[in-house]
Coordinates of C-alpha atoms in Angstrom, one line a residue:
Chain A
X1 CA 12.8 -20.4 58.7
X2 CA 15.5 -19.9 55.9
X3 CA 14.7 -22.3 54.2
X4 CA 11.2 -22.5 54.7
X5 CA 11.8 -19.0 52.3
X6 CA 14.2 -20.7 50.3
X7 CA 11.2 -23.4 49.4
X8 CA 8.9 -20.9 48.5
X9 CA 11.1 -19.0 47.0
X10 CA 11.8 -21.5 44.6
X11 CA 8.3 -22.2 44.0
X12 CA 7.6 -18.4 43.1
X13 CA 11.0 -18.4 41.0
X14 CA 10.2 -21.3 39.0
X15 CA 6.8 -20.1 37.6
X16 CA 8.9 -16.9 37.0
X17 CA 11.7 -18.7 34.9
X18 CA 8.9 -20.6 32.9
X19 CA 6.8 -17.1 31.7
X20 CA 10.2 -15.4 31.3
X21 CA 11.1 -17.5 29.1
X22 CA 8.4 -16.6 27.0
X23 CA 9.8 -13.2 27.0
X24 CA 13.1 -13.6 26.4
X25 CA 12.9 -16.4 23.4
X26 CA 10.2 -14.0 21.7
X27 CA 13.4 -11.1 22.1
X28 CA 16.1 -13.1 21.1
X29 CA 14.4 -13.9 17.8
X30 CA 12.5 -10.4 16.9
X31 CA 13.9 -7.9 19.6
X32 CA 10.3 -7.4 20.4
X33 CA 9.5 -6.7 24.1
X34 CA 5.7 -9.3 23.7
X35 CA 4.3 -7.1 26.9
X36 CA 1.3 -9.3 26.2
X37 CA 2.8 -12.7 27.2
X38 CA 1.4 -11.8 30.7
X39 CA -1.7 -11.8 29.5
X40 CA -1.1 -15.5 27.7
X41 CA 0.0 -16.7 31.2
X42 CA -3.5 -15.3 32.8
X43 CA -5.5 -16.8 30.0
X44 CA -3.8 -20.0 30.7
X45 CA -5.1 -19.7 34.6
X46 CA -8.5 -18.9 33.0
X47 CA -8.6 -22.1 30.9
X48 CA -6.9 -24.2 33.8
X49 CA -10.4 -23.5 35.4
X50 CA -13.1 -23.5 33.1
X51 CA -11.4 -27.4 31.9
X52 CA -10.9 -28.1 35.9
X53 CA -14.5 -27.3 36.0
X54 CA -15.8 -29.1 33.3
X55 CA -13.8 -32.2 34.5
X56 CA -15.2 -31.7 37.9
X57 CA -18.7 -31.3 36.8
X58 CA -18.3 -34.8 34.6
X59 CA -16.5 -36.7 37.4
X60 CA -13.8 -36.8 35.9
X61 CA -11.7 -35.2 38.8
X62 CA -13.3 -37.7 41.6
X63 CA -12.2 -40.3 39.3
X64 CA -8.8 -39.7 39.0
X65 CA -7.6 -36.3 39.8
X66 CA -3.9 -36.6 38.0
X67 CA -6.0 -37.5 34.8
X68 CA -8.1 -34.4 34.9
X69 CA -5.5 -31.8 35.8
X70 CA -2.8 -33.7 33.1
X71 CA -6.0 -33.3 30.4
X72 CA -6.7 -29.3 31.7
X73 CA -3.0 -28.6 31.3
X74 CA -2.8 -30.0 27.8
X75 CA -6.2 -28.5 26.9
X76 CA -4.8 -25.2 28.4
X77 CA -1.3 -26.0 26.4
X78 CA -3.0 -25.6 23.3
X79 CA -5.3 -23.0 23.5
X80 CA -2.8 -20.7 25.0
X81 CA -0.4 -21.7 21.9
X82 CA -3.3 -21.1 19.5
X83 CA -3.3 -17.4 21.3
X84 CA 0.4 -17.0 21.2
X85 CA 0.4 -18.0 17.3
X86 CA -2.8 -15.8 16.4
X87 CA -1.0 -13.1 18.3
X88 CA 2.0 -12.8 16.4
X89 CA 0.3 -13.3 12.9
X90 CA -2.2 -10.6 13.4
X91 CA -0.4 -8.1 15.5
X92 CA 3.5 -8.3 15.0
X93 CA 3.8 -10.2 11.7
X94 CA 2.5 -7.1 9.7
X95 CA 4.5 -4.7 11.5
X96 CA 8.0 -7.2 10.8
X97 CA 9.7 -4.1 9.2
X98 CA 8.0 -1.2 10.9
X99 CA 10.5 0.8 13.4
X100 CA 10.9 -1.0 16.6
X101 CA 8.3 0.9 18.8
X102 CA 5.4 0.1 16.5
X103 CA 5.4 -3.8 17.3
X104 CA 5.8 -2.4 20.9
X105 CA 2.5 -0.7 21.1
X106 CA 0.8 -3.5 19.2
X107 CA 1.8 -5.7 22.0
X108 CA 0.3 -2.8 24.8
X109 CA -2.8 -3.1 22.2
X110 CA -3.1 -7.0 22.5
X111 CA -2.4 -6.7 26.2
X112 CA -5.2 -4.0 26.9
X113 CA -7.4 -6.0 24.2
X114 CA -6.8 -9.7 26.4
X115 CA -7.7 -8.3 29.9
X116 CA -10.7 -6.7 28.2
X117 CA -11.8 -9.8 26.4
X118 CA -11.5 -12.1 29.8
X119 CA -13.1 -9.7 32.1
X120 CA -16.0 -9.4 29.7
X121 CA -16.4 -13.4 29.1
X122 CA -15.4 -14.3 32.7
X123 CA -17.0 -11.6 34.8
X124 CA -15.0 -8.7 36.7
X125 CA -14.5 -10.4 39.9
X126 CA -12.4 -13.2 41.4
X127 CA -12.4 -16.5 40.4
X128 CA -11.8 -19.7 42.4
X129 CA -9.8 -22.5 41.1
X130 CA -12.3 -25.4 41.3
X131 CA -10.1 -27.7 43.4
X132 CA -8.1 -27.1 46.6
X133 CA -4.9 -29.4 46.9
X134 CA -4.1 -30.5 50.4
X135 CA -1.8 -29.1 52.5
X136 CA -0.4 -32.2 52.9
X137 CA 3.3 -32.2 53.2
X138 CA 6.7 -33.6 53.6
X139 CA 9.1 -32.2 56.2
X140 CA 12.5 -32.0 54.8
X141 CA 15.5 -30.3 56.5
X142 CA 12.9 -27.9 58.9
X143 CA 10.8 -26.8 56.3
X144 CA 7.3 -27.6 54.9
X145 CA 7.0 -28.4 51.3
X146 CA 3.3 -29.2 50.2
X147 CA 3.2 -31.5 47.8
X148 CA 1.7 -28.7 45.3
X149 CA 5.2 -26.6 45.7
X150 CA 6.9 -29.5 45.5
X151 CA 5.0 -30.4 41.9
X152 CA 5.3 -26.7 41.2
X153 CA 8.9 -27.3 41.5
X154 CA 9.6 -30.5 39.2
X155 CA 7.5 -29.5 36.6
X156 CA 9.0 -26.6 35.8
X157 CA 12.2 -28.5 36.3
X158 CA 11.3 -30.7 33.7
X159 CA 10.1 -28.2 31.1
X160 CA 13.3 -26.3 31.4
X161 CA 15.0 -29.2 30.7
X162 CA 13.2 -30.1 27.6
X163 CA 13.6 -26.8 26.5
X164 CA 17.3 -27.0 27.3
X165 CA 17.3 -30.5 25.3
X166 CA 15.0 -29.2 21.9
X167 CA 17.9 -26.7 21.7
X168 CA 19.8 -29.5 20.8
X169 CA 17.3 -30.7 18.0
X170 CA 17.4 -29.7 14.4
X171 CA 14.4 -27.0 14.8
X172 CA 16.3 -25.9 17.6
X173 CA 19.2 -25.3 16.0
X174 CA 17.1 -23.2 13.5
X175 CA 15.7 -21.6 16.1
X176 CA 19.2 -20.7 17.5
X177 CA 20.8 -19.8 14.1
X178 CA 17.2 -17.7 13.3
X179 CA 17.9 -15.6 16.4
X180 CA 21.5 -14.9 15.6
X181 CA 21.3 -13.7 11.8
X182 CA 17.3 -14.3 10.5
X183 CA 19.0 -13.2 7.2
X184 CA 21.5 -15.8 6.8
X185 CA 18.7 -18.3 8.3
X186 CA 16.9 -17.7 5.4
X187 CA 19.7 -18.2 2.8
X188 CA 20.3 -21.3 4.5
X189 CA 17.1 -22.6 3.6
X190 CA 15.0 -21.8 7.1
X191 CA 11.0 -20.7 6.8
X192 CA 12.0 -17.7 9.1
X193 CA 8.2 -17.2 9.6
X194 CA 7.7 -20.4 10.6
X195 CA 10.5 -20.4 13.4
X196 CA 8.8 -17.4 14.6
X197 CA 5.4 -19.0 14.6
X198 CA 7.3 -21.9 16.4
X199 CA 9.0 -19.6 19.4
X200 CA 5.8 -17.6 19.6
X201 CA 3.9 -21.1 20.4
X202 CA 6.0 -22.7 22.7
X203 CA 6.3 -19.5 25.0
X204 CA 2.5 -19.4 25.2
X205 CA 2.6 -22.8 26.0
X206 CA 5.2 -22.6 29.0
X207 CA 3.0 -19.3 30.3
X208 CA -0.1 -21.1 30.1
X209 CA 1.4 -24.5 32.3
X210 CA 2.9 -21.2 34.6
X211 CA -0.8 -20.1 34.7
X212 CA -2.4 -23.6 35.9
X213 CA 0.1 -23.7 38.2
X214 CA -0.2 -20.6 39.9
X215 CA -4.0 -20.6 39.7
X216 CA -3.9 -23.6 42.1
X217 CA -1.9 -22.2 44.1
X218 CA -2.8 -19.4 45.2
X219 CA -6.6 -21.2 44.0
X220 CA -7.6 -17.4 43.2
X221 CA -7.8 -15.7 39.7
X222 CA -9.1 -12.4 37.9
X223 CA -8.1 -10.6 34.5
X224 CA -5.4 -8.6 36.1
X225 CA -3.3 -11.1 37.5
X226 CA -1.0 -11.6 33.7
X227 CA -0.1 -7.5 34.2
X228 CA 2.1 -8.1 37.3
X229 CA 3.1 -11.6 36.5
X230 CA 4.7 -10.1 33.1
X231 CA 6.1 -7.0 34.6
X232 CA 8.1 -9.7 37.2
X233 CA 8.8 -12.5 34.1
X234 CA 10.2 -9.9 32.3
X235 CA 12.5 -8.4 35.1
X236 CA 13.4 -12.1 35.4
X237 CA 14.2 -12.0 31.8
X238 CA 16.6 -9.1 32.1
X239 CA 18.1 -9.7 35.1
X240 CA 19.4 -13.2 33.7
X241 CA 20.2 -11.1 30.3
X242 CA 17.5 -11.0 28.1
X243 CA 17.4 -13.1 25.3
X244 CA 19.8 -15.5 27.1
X245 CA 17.5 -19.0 27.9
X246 CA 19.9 -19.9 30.8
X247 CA 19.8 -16.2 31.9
X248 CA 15.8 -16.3 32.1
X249 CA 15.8 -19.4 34.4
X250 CA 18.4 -18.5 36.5
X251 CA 17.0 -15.1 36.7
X252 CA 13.3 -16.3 37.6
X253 CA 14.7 -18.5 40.5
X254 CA 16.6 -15.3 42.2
X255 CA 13.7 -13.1 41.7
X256 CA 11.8 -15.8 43.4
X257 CA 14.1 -16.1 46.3
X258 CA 14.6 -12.7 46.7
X259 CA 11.4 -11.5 46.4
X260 CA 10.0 -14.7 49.8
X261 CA 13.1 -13.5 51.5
X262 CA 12.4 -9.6 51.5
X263 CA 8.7 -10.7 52.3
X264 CA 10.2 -12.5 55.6
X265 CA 12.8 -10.4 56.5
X266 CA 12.1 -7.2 55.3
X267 CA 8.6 -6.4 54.8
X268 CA 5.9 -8.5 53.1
X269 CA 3.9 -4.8 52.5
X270 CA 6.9 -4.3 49.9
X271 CA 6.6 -7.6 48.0
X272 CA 6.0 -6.6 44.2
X273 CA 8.4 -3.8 45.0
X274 CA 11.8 -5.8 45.0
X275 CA 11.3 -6.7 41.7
X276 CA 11.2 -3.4 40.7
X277 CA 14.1 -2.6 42.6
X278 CA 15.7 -5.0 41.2
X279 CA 14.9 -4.0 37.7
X280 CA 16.4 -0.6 38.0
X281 CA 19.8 -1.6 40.0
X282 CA 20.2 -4.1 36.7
X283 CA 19.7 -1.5 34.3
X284 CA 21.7 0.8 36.0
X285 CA 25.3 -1.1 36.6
X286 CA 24.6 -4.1 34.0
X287 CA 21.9 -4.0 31.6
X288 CA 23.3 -7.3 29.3
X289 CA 22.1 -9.3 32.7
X290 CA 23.7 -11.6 34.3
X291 CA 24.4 -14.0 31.7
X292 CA 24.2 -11.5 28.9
X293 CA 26.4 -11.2 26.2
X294 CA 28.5 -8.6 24.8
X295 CA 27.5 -7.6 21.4
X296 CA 30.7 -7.2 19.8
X297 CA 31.6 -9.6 16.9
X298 CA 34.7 -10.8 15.1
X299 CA 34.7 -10.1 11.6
Chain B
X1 CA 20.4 -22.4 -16.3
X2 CA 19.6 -19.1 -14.7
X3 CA 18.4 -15.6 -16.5
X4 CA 17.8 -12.4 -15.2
X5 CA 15.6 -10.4 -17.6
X6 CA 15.1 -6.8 -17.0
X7 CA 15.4 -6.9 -13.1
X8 CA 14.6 -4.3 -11.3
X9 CA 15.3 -4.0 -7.0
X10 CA 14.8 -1.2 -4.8
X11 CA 15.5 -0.5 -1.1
X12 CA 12.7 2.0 -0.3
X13 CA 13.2 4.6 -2.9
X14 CA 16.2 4.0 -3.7
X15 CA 16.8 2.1 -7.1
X16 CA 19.8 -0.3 -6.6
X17 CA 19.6 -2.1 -9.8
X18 CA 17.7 -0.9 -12.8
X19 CA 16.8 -3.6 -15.3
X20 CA 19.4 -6.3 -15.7
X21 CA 19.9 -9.1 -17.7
X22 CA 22.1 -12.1 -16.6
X23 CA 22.0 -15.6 -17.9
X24 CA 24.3 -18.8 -16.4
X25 CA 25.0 -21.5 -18.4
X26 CA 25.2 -24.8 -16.6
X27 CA 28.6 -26.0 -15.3
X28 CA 29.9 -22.4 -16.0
X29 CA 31.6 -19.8 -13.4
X30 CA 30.5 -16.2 -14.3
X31 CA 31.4 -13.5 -12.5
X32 CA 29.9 -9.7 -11.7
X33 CA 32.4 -6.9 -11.1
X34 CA 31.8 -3.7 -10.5
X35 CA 33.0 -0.9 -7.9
X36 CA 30.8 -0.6 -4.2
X37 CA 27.2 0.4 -4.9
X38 CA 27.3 -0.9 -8.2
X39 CA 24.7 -3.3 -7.8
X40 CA 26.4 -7.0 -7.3
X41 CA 25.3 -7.3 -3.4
X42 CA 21.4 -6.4 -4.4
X43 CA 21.5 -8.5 -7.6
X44 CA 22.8 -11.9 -5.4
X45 CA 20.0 -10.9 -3.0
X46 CA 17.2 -10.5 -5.5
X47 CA 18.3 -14.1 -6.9
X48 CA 18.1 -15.6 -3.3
X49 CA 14.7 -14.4 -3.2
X50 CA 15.8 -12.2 0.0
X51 CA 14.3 -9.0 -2.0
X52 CA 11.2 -8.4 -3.9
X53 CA 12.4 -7.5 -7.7
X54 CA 10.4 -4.5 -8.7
X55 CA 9.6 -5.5 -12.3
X56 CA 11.4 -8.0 -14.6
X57 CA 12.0 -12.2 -14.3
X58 CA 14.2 -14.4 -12.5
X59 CA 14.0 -17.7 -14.3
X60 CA 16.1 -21.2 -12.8
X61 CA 15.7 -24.3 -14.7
X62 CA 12.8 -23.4 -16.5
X63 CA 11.0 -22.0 -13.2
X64 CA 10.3 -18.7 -12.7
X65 CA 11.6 -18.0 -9.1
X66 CA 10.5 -14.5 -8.7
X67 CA 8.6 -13.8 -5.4
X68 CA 9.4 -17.2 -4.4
X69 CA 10.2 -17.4 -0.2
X70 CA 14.1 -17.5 0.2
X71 CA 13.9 -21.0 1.8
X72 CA 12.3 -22.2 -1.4
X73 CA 14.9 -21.2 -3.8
X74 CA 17.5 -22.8 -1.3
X75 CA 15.3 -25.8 -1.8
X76 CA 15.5 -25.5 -5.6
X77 CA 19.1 -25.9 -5.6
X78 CA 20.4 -22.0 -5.6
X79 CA 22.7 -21.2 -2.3
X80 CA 24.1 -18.2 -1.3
X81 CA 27.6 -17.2 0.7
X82 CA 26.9 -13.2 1.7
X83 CA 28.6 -10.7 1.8
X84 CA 31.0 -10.6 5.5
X85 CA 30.5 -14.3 5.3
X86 CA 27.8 -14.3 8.2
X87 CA 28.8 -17.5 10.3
X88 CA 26.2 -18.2 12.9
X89 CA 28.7 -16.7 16.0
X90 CA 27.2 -18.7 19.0
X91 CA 26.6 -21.8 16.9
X92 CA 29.5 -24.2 16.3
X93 CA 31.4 -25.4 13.5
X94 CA 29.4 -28.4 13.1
X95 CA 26.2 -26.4 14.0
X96 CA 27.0 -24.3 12.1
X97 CA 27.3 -26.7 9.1
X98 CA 24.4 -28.8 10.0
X99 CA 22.2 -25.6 9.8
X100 CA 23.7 -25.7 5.8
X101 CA 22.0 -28.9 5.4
X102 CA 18.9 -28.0 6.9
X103 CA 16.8 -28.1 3.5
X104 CA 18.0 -32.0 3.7
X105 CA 14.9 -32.5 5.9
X106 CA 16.3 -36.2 7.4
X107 CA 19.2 -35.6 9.0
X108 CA 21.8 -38.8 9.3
X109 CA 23.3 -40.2 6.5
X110 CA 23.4 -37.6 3.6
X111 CA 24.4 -34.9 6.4
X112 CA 27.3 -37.0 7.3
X113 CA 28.5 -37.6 3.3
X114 CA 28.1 -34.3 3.0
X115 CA 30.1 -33.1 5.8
X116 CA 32.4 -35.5 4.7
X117 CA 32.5 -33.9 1.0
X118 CA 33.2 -30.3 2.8
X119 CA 36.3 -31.6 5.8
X120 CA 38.0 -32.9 2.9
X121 CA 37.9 -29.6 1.2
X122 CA 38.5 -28.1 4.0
X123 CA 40.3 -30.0 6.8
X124 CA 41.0 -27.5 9.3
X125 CA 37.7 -27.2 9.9
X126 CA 37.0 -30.8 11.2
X127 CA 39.5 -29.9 13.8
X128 CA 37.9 -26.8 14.7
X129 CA 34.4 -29.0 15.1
X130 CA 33.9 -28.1 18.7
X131 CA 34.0 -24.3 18.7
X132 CA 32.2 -21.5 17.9
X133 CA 32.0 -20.0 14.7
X134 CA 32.5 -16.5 16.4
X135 CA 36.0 -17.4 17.6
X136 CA 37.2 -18.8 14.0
X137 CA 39.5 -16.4 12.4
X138 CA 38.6 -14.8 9.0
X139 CA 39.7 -17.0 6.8
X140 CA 38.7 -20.3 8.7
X141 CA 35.0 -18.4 8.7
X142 CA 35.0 -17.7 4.8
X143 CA 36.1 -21.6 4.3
X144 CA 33.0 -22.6 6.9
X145 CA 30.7 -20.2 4.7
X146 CA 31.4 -21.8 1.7
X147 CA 32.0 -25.3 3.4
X148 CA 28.0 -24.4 4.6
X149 CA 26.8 -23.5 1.6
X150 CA 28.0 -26.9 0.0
X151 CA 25.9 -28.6 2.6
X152 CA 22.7 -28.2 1.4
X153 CA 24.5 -29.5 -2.4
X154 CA 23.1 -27.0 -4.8
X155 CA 23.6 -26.7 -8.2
X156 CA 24.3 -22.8 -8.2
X157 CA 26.1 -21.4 -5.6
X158 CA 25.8 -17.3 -5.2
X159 CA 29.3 -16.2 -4.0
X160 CA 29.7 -12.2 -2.5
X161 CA 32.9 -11.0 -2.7
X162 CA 34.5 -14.1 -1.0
X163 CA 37.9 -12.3 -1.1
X164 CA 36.9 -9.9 1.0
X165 CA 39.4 -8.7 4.2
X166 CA 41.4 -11.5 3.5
X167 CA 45.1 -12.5 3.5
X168 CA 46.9 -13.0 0.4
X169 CA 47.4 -16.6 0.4
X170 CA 43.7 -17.3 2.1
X171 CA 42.3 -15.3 -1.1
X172 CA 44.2 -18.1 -3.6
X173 CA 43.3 -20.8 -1.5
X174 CA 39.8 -19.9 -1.3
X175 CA 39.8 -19.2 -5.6
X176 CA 41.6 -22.3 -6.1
X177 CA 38.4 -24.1 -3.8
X178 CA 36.2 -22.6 -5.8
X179 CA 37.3 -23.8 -9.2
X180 CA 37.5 -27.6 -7.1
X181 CA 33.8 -27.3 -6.6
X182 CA 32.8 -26.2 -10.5
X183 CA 35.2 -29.0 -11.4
X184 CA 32.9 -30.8 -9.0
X185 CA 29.8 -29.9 -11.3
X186 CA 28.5 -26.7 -9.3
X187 CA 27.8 -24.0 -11.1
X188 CA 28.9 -20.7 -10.1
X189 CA 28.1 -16.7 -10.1
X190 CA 30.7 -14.9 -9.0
X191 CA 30.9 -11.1 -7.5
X192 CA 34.4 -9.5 -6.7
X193 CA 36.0 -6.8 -6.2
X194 CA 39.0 -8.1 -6.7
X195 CA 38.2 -8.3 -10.7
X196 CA 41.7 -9.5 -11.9
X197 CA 41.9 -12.9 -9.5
X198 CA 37.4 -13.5 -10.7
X199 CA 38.1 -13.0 -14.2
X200 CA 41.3 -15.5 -14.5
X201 CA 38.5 -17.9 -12.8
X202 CA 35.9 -17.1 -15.0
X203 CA 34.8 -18.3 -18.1
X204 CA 32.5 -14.8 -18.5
X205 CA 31.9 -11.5 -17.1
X206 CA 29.3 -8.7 -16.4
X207 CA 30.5 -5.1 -15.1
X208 CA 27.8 -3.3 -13.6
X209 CA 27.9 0.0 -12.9
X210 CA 25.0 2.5 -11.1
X211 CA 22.5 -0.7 -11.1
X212 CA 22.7 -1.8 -14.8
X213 CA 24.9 -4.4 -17.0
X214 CA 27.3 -1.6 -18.9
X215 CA 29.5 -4.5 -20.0
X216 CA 29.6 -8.5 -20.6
X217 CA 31.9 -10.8 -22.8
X218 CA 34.0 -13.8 -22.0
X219 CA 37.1 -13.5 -20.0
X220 CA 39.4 -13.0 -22.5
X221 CA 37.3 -10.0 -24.1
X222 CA 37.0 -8.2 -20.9
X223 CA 40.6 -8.6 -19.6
X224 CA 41.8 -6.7 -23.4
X225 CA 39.1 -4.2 -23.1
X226 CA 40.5 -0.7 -22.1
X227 CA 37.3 0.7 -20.5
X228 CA 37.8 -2.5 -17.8
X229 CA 41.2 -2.1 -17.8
X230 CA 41.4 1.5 -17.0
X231 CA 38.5 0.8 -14.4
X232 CA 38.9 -2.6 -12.7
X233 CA 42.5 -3.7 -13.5
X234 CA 44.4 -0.6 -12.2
X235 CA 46.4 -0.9 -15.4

């Protein structure tokens, strides 16, 4: 029964790490809260089943299925990352030097403006993913894993590892040094705006492969669905120390836990309450997260 | 090389510098003194493209580099060492100096020569390689600024009071570097404080004082002149 909760848990958690990442690369580079990210990761569910659906309606899914749902989370890929990139040049780029809470409200703007936008094109009511995975699965140590959870699992596994690993690359380096002192970036030679553009696009990216995901999983979507999502990514994001890449994964996957182990042994009524919970007991005795860092610097 | 005609740079409304005209001769080390708020830090910035100039012309080789992105000017051969010497913290030594080299697009071999070029000039830091640029002390963090600055190879380098909280003997070390690298065929601008030690080094000087030029002449002029005597040499 554990660790039935400890595999769904970490299906839960992992889709959490992958938005909140979103959040907390977006902070660590602008300390700008993007409480529209959410809304990225819901138009990525969105687009995971209108290209489902258009694949299903060409064959394409009966054909082979691992084609179509590769091709949907690519298509989704990018036109979540031309959101994420539109986003920050109209609604956050102009407002670079503003005080802090002006960006902040732009982001509540874009937010309000996505759900709006979706619920007009897509209709007001629920939408059904156009394929239902089996519940086919393997039995390993007294659990159930379907093999959904279990791709759930690995992919996000392998996107956090190639995030892990472009850290090590030359633009992620830039993208390091950028989020440390975007001053000094620039005197070193760094487009600053383009690093930006860059972090902006591959959060939106993660939150939309986080949105196909989910959508099949729970195979039910509607325009509200990025407003709770975000509100948990981002107390993922804090709770691991926001801004902190390690701390957002490693916060997603014990929000995740927590959150199928309070619905089990607690109360499943109370289930988008733990992470709320949670929020405030992190704020209140450590607010840099767990892997947070001080901000004091030698001179 | 470079000149500054009539340069003007505000933060907000405040007026930093008011119309200022500085011109670098190739292969030359000038220097800027002046007391805090005088102008230097704004003027280094306004060169690096990091502010807008209000009014007036920043010319480099011919070019006019005025409202040109700060990466760009990087890429046209001008680098900066700031002010407080701003070492990426969480980034390490070699990170740190790879991020120097950035504007050197392929990485590999011209990275390596050039990191080369800097451990000889400065060998401690090929030992301290591995760690952090936070945990450096200050004077091991002033010789990875200017070690980083050298990466990208530029043909004028912008130094901000690179004397600055350091010990004695890091102070000569570092002004004795810095004539290495003119000898080396890098032209230099210079600003200090600490205007005795930048006008020996110098072949030229500006004083500025409440954002304009009140002063310039070679080294030898300023160093006999009583106003920058009085002012600037504690004499």
């Amino acid at each position: 029964m554990l660790f039935q909760q400890v595999i769904n848990g970490l299906t839960l958690g992992s889709v959490y790490a992958i938005i909140a990442l979103g959040y907390t690369m977006v902070y660590g580079i602008l300390e700008l809260i993007n409480f529209a990210h959410g809304e990225i990761y819901m138009l990525g569910a969105y687009l995971g089943i209108i290209f489902l659906g258009i694949f299903t309606t060409m064959g394409l899914t009966a054909y082979s299925l691992p084609l179509a749902v590769f091709l949907t989370v690519v298509l989704a890929i990018f036109f979540c990352s031309a959101y994420g990139f539109t986003m920050e040049k109209v609604a956050y780029k102009p407002l670079r030097n503003a005080p802090r809470l002006s960006p902040l409200i732009s982001a509540i703007g874009v937010s309000i403006f996505l759900q709006n936008y979706v619920m007009i094109t897509q209709g007001a009511t629920d939408r059904v993913f156009p394929y239902r995975f089996g519940e086919k699965h393997l039995h390993f140590m007294n659990a159930e894993v379907t093999w959904l959870q279990g791709s759930i699992i690995a992919v996000s596994a392998i996107l956090m590892i190639s995030l892990h690993m472009f850290q090590k690359t030359r633009m992620g380096k830039a993208m390091r040094a950028t989020a440390q002192d975007k001053t000094m970036a620039a005197l070193v030679g760094i487009n600053v705006d383009s690093i930006i553009s860059l972090t902006f696009v591959i959060g939106a990216g993660l939150a939309a492969v986080a949105g196909v995901m989910v959508a099949s999983y729970y195979g039910l979507v509607n325009h509200f669905i990025g407003y709770v999502a975000g509100i948990k990514a981002f107390t993922a994001a804090v709770l691991g120390g926001i801004g902190s890449i390690p701390g957002a994964m490693l916060g997603g996957i014990i929000l995740g836990l927590i959150e199928s182990t309070g619905a089990a042994y607690i109360s499943s009524e109370y289930k988008d309450a733990y992470a709320f919970v949670i929020l405030i007991i992190i704020l209140l005795i450590k607010p840099s997260g767990i892997l947070g860092r001080h901000t004091e610097e030698k001179v | 090389m470079l000149k500054l005609s009539g340069v003007h740079a505000s933060y907000g409304p405040i007026k930093a510098i008011r119309g200022i005209d500085i011109e670098v001769q190739e292969g030359e080390i000038v220097c800027l003194i002046g007391s805090n708020g005088a102008g230097k830090t704004t003027t280094l910035m306004t060169i690096s493209g990091i502010m807008q100039p209000d009014a007036g012309n920043i010319v480099f080789q011919g070019r006019e580099i005025n409202n040109t992105p700060p990466h760009r000017i990087v890429e046209q051969g001008i680098c900066q060492v700031p002010e407080g010497r701003r070492i990426f913290p969480r980034l390490t030594v070699m990170e740190n100096l790879e991020m120097g080299a950035f504007i050197l697009r392929r990485a590999g071999r011209g990275v390596k020569k050039q990191m080369e070029k800097v451990f000889d000039l400065f060998p401690v830091l090929r030992d301290r390689g591995g760690q952090t640029g936070g945990t450096l002390s200050g004077g091991e963090q002033q010789m990875l600024a200017v070690g980083r600055a050298l990466m990208s190879n530029p043909k004028l380098l912008l130094l901000d009071e690179p004397s600055l909280g350091l010990a004695p003997i890091m102070v000569s070390k570092i002004f004795r570097t810095i004539r290495d690298i003119n000898s080396d065929g890098v032209t230099v601008l210079l600003v200090e404080q600490n205007a005795r030690a930048a006008l020996k080094l110098s072949g030229r000087g500006y004083v500025l004082e409440g954002g304009i030029v009140t002063m310039h002449g070679s080294r030898e002029e300023l160093l006999l002149n009583p106003d920058v005597k009085k002012a600037y040499l504690g004499e």
